């Protein structure tokens, strides 16, 4: 995720989480920690290429216009973010557009975030999920997350509880040994 992704991310954020959407400042603050040698965050976006609309601007390549000049139009359909501190990763946010539910996009975003946790050398990854978001809970369980507690009234202003989940990673000393013949 880069600064130019914030506006479409906020649009999707408000659509999916109208009562407790993140503010622009929250995303700016997170991105401030996502670059450079001391980065502690990894944020990503998923975009879907869309065919050019009739009458849309054309580029020399014949495709619809976009900011990169590559001749393709795209739509932001998901995003996610991870914070890492002292060997613990925390999935700060993950979301997919409703029309992408059931396509595997959430799993792909989660896979990328867990890869970032590995890059940050995290031994565990935590997350909070609304207690009423069973679809997301099933996804996290498929990836080895286990419930470890609740945060009462975590999501405001709706006063909805959060289920806290954790996934631990094996270190090389904990991993089963494999011997070949």
mmCIF file of C-alpha atoms in Angstrom:
data_model
loop_
_atom_site.group_PDB
_atom_site.id
_atom_site.type_symbol
_atom_site.label_atom_id
_atom_site.label_comp_id
_atom_site.label_asym_id
_atom_site.label_seq_id
_atom_site.Cartn_x
_atom_site.Cartn_y
_atom_site.Cartn_z
ATOM 1 C CA UNK A 1 0.000 0.000 0.000
ATOM 2 C CA UNK A 2 1.234 3.457 -0.867
ATOM 3 C CA UNK A 3 -0.150 6.908 -0.153
ATOM 4 C CA UNK A 4 -2.150 6.984 -3.387
ATOM 5 C CA UNK A 5 -4.018 3.846 -2.269
ATOM 6 C CA UNK A 6 -5.433 5.518 0.856
ATOM 7 C CA UNK A 7 -8.487 7.098 -0.850
ATOM 8 C CA UNK A 8 -9.749 3.839 -2.447
ATOM 9 C CA UNK A 9 -8.885 1.903 0.729
ATOM 10 C CA UNK A 10 -10.958 4.353 2.777
ATOM 11 C CA UNK A 11 -13.853 3.986 0.356
ATOM 12 C CA UNK A 12 -13.828 0.204 0.789
ATOM 13 C CA UNK A 13 -13.230 0.553 4.544
ATOM 14 C CA UNK A 14 -16.325 2.739 4.954
ATOM 15 C CA UNK A 15 -18.416 0.381 2.808
ATOM 16 C CA UNK A 16 -17.428 -2.690 4.838
ATOM 17 C CA UNK A 17 -17.134 -1.163 8.314
ATOM 18 C CA UNK A 18 -19.495 1.827 8.374
ATOM 19 C CA UNK A 19 -19.627 2.101 12.175
ATOM 20 C CA UNK A 20 -15.977 1.541 13.028
ATOM 21 C CA UNK A 21 -14.014 2.430 9.889
ATOM 22 C CA UNK A 22 -10.435 3.563 10.279
ATOM 23 C CA UNK A 23 -9.754 7.251 9.755
ATOM 24 C CA UNK A 24 -7.355 8.594 7.110
ATOM 25 C CA UNK A 25 -4.949 9.468 9.929
ATOM 26 C CA UNK A 26 -4.830 5.885 11.102
ATOM 27 C CA UNK A 27 -3.773 4.667 7.665
ATOM 28 C CA UNK A 28 -1.247 7.509 7.272
ATOM 29 C CA UNK A 29 0.234 6.657 10.668
ATOM 30 C CA UNK A 30 0.565 2.980 9.776
ATOM 31 C CA UNK A 31 2.166 3.737 6.410
ATOM 32 C CA UNK A 32 4.691 6.011 8.136
ATOM 33 C CA UNK A 33 6.083 2.854 9.791
ATOM 34 C CA UNK A 34 6.034 0.721 6.637
ATOM 35 C CA UNK A 35 9.117 2.010 4.783
ATOM 36 C CA UNK A 36 12.809 2.213 5.418
ATOM 37 C CA UNK A 37 15.340 0.119 7.307
ATOM 38 C CA UNK A 38 13.400 0.291 10.593
ATOM 39 C CA UNK A 39 9.990 -0.559 9.150
ATOM 40 C CA UNK A 40 7.669 -2.408 11.526
ATOM 41 C CA UNK A 41 4.597 -2.547 9.273
ATOM 42 C CA UNK A 42 3.633 -4.206 6.005
ATOM 43 C CA UNK A 43 0.523 -3.019 4.185
ATOM 44 C CA UNK A 44 -0.721 -4.341 0.879
ATOM 45 C CA UNK A 45 -3.571 -3.905 -1.541
ATOM 46 C CA UNK A 46 -5.243 -6.203 -4.051
ATOM 47 C CA UNK A 47 -6.419 -4.765 -7.350
ATOM 48 C CA UNK A 48 -8.602 -6.291 -10.008
ATOM 49 C CA UNK A 49 -7.976 -5.325 -13.607
ATOM 50 C CA UNK A 50 -11.176 -4.135 -15.227
ATOM 51 C CA UNK A 51 -11.824 -3.837 -18.958
ATOM 52 C CA UNK A 52 -11.890 -0.272 -20.284
ATOM 53 C CA UNK A 53 -15.323 1.293 -20.447
ATOM 54 C CA UNK A 54 -16.714 2.495 -23.763
ATOM 55 C CA UNK A 55 -15.621 6.079 -24.211
ATOM 56 C CA UNK A 56 -12.915 5.933 -21.525
ATOM 57 C CA UNK A 57 -9.601 7.638 -22.246
ATOM 58 C CA UNK A 58 -7.219 5.544 -24.314
ATOM 59 C CA UNK A 59 -3.490 5.248 -24.136
ATOM 60 C CA UNK A 60 -1.101 4.414 -26.912
ATOM 61 C CA UNK A 61 -1.345 0.764 -25.899
ATOM 62 C CA UNK A 62 -5.089 0.818 -26.532
ATOM 63 C CA UNK A 63 -6.165 0.167 -22.928
ATOM 64 C CA UNK A 64 -8.003 2.395 -20.501
ATOM 65 C CA UNK A 65 -6.042 5.073 -18.708
ATOM 66 C CA UNK A 66 -4.488 4.683 -15.305
ATOM 67 C CA UNK A 67 -2.062 6.708 -13.177
ATOM 68 C CA UNK A 68 0.920 4.540 -14.025
ATOM 69 C CA UNK A 69 0.487 5.062 -17.748
ATOM 70 C CA UNK A 70 0.367 1.309 -18.262
ATOM 71 C CA UNK A 71 -2.907 1.496 -20.137
ATOM 72 C CA UNK A 72 -4.957 -0.594 -17.715
ATOM 73 C CA UNK A 73 -7.707 0.338 -15.313
ATOM 74 C CA UNK A 74 -7.966 -1.415 -11.989
ATOM 75 C CA UNK A 75 -10.220 -1.444 -8.967
ATOM 76 C CA UNK A 76 -9.032 -1.895 -5.401
ATOM 77 C CA UNK A 77 -10.747 -5.019 -4.051
ATOM 78 C CA UNK A 78 -8.840 -5.748 -0.851
ATOM 79 C CA UNK A 79 -6.177 -4.676 1.564
ATOM 80 C CA UNK A 80 -4.393 -5.832 4.670
ATOM 81 C CA UNK A 81 -1.807 -4.737 7.176
ATOM 82 C CA UNK A 82 0.530 -6.260 9.721
ATOM 83 C CA UNK A 83 2.498 -4.677 12.567
ATOM 84 C CA UNK A 84 5.537 -6.465 13.985
ATOM 85 C CA UNK A 85 7.198 -5.725 17.319
ATOM 86 C CA UNK A 86 9.684 -7.881 19.232
ATOM 87 C CA UNK A 87 8.849 -11.132 17.448
ATOM 88 C CA UNK A 88 5.083 -10.727 17.582
ATOM 89 C CA UNK A 89 3.028 -9.906 14.528
ATOM 90 C CA UNK A 90 -0.402 -8.348 14.750
ATOM 91 C CA UNK A 91 -2.755 -8.327 11.791
ATOM 92 C CA UNK A 92 -4.071 -4.801 12.064
ATOM 93 C CA UNK A 93 -6.624 -5.006 9.281
ATOM 94 C CA UNK A 94 -7.699 -7.228 6.421
ATOM 95 C CA UNK A 95 -10.684 -6.744 4.141
ATOM 96 C CA UNK A 96 -12.039 -7.756 0.757
ATOM 97 C CA UNK A 97 -14.791 -6.233 -1.341
ATOM 98 C CA UNK A 98 -18.109 -8.046 -0.969
ATOM 99 C CA UNK A 99 -18.087 -9.152 -4.599
ATOM 100 C CA UNK A 100 -14.781 -10.921 -3.884
ATOM 101 C CA UNK A 101 -16.042 -12.949 -0.912
ATOM 102 C CA UNK A 102 -15.618 -16.648 -1.598
ATOM 103 C CA UNK A 103 -12.994 -16.143 -4.326
ATOM 104 C CA UNK A 104 -9.952 -16.907 -2.159
ATOM 105 C CA UNK A 105 -8.785 -13.294 -2.072
ATOM 106 C CA UNK A 106 -8.940 -13.150 1.727
ATOM 107 C CA UNK A 107 -6.762 -16.269 1.910
ATOM 108 C CA UNK A 108 -4.255 -14.758 -0.524
ATOM 109 C CA UNK A 109 -4.065 -11.532 1.498
ATOM 110 C CA UNK A 110 -3.638 -13.503 4.725
ATOM 111 C CA UNK A 111 -0.908 -15.631 3.119
ATOM 112 C CA UNK A 112 0.977 -12.470 2.139
ATOM 113 C CA UNK A 113 0.633 -11.023 5.645
ATOM 114 C CA UNK A 114 1.894 -14.250 7.213
ATOM 115 C CA UNK A 115 4.835 -14.140 4.799
ATOM 116 C CA UNK A 116 5.543 -10.616 6.037
ATOM 117 C CA UNK A 117 5.436 -11.928 9.615
ATOM 118 C CA UNK A 118 8.065 -14.477 8.629
ATOM 119 C CA UNK A 119 10.160 -11.712 7.065
ATOM 120 C CA UNK A 120 9.913 -9.801 10.359
ATOM 121 C CA UNK A 121 10.943 -13.013 12.200
ATOM 122 C CA UNK A 122 7.727 -13.186 14.205
ATOM 123 C CA UNK A 123 7.250 -16.272 16.373
ATOM 124 C CA UNK A 124 3.526 -15.601 16.741
ATOM 125 C CA UNK A 125 0.813 -13.618 14.983
ATOM 126 C CA UNK A 126 -2.215 -12.178 16.749
ATOM 127 C CA UNK A 127 -5.440 -10.690 15.455
ATOM 128 C CA UNK A 128 -8.833 -9.505 16.626
ATOM 129 C CA UNK A 129 -12.007 -10.396 14.761
ATOM 130 C CA UNK A 130 -15.590 -9.443 15.492
ATOM 131 C CA UNK A 131 -17.399 -12.215 17.352
ATOM 132 C CA UNK A 132 -20.174 -11.994 14.758
ATOM 133 C CA UNK A 133 -17.819 -12.390 11.760
ATOM 134 C CA UNK A 134 -17.935 -16.172 11.446
ATOM 135 C CA UNK A 135 -16.687 -16.159 7.834
ATOM 136 C CA UNK A 136 -13.421 -14.501 8.872
ATOM 137 C CA UNK A 137 -13.065 -16.726 11.935
ATOM 138 C CA UNK A 138 -13.290 -19.833 9.728
ATOM 139 C CA UNK A 139 -10.605 -18.418 7.424
ATOM 140 C CA UNK A 140 -8.264 -17.748 10.338
ATOM 141 C CA UNK A 141 -8.867 -21.213 11.788
ATOM 142 C CA UNK A 142 -7.943 -22.769 8.414
ATOM 143 C CA UNK A 143 -4.607 -20.949 8.710
ATOM 144 C CA UNK A 144 -3.933 -22.316 12.195
ATOM 145 C CA UNK A 145 -5.179 -19.431 14.328
ATOM 146 C CA UNK A 146 -6.704 -20.445 17.647
ATOM 147 C CA UNK A 147 -8.951 -18.403 19.954
ATOM 148 C CA UNK A 148 -7.171 -17.190 23.088
ATOM 149 C CA UNK A 149 -9.592 -14.658 24.577
ATOM 150 C CA UNK A 150 -12.021 -11.812 24.123
ATOM 151 C CA UNK A 151 -11.851 -8.028 24.177
ATOM 152 C CA UNK A 152 -15.196 -6.824 25.475
ATOM 153 C CA UNK A 153 -16.665 -3.851 23.607
ATOM 154 C CA UNK A 154 -13.599 -3.617 21.344
ATOM 155 C CA UNK A 155 -15.417 -2.440 18.231
ATOM 156 C CA UNK A 156 -16.957 0.970 18.807
ATOM 157 C CA UNK A 157 -19.384 2.630 18.600
ATOM 158 C CA UNK A 158 -21.341 -0.635 18.259
ATOM 159 C CA UNK A 159 -19.821 -2.071 21.476
ATOM 160 C CA UNK A 160 -19.154 -5.410 19.705
ATOM 161 C CA UNK A 161 -16.755 -7.873 21.301
ATOM 162 C CA UNK A 162 -13.604 -9.074 19.562
ATOM 163 C CA UNK A 163 -12.331 -12.621 19.561
ATOM 164 C CA UNK A 164 -8.542 -12.615 19.952
ATOM 165 C CA UNK A 165 -6.789 -15.316 17.950
ATOM 166 C CA UNK A 166 -3.160 -16.436 17.793
ATOM 167 C CA UNK A 167 -1.055 -18.458 15.408
ATOM 168 C CA UNK A 168 2.361 -19.620 16.534
ATOM 169 C CA UNK A 169 5.151 -20.433 14.148
ATOM 170 C CA UNK A 170 7.632 -23.224 14.521
ATOM 171 C CA UNK A 171 11.250 -22.323 14.882
ATOM 172 C CA UNK A 172 13.815 -24.547 13.219
ATOM 173 C CA UNK A 173 14.578 -26.193 16.598
ATOM 174 C CA UNK A 174 10.859 -26.981 17.127
ATOM 175 C CA UNK A 175 10.227 -28.276 13.625
ATOM 176 C CA UNK A 176 10.176 -32.049 13.193
ATOM 177 C CA UNK A 177 13.372 -33.410 11.746
ATOM 178 C CA UNK A 178 13.257 -34.954 8.302
ATOM 179 C CA UNK A 179 15.847 -37.451 7.201
ATOM 180 C CA UNK A 180 16.285 -38.739 3.699
ATOM 181 C CA UNK A 181 17.652 -42.040 2.573
#
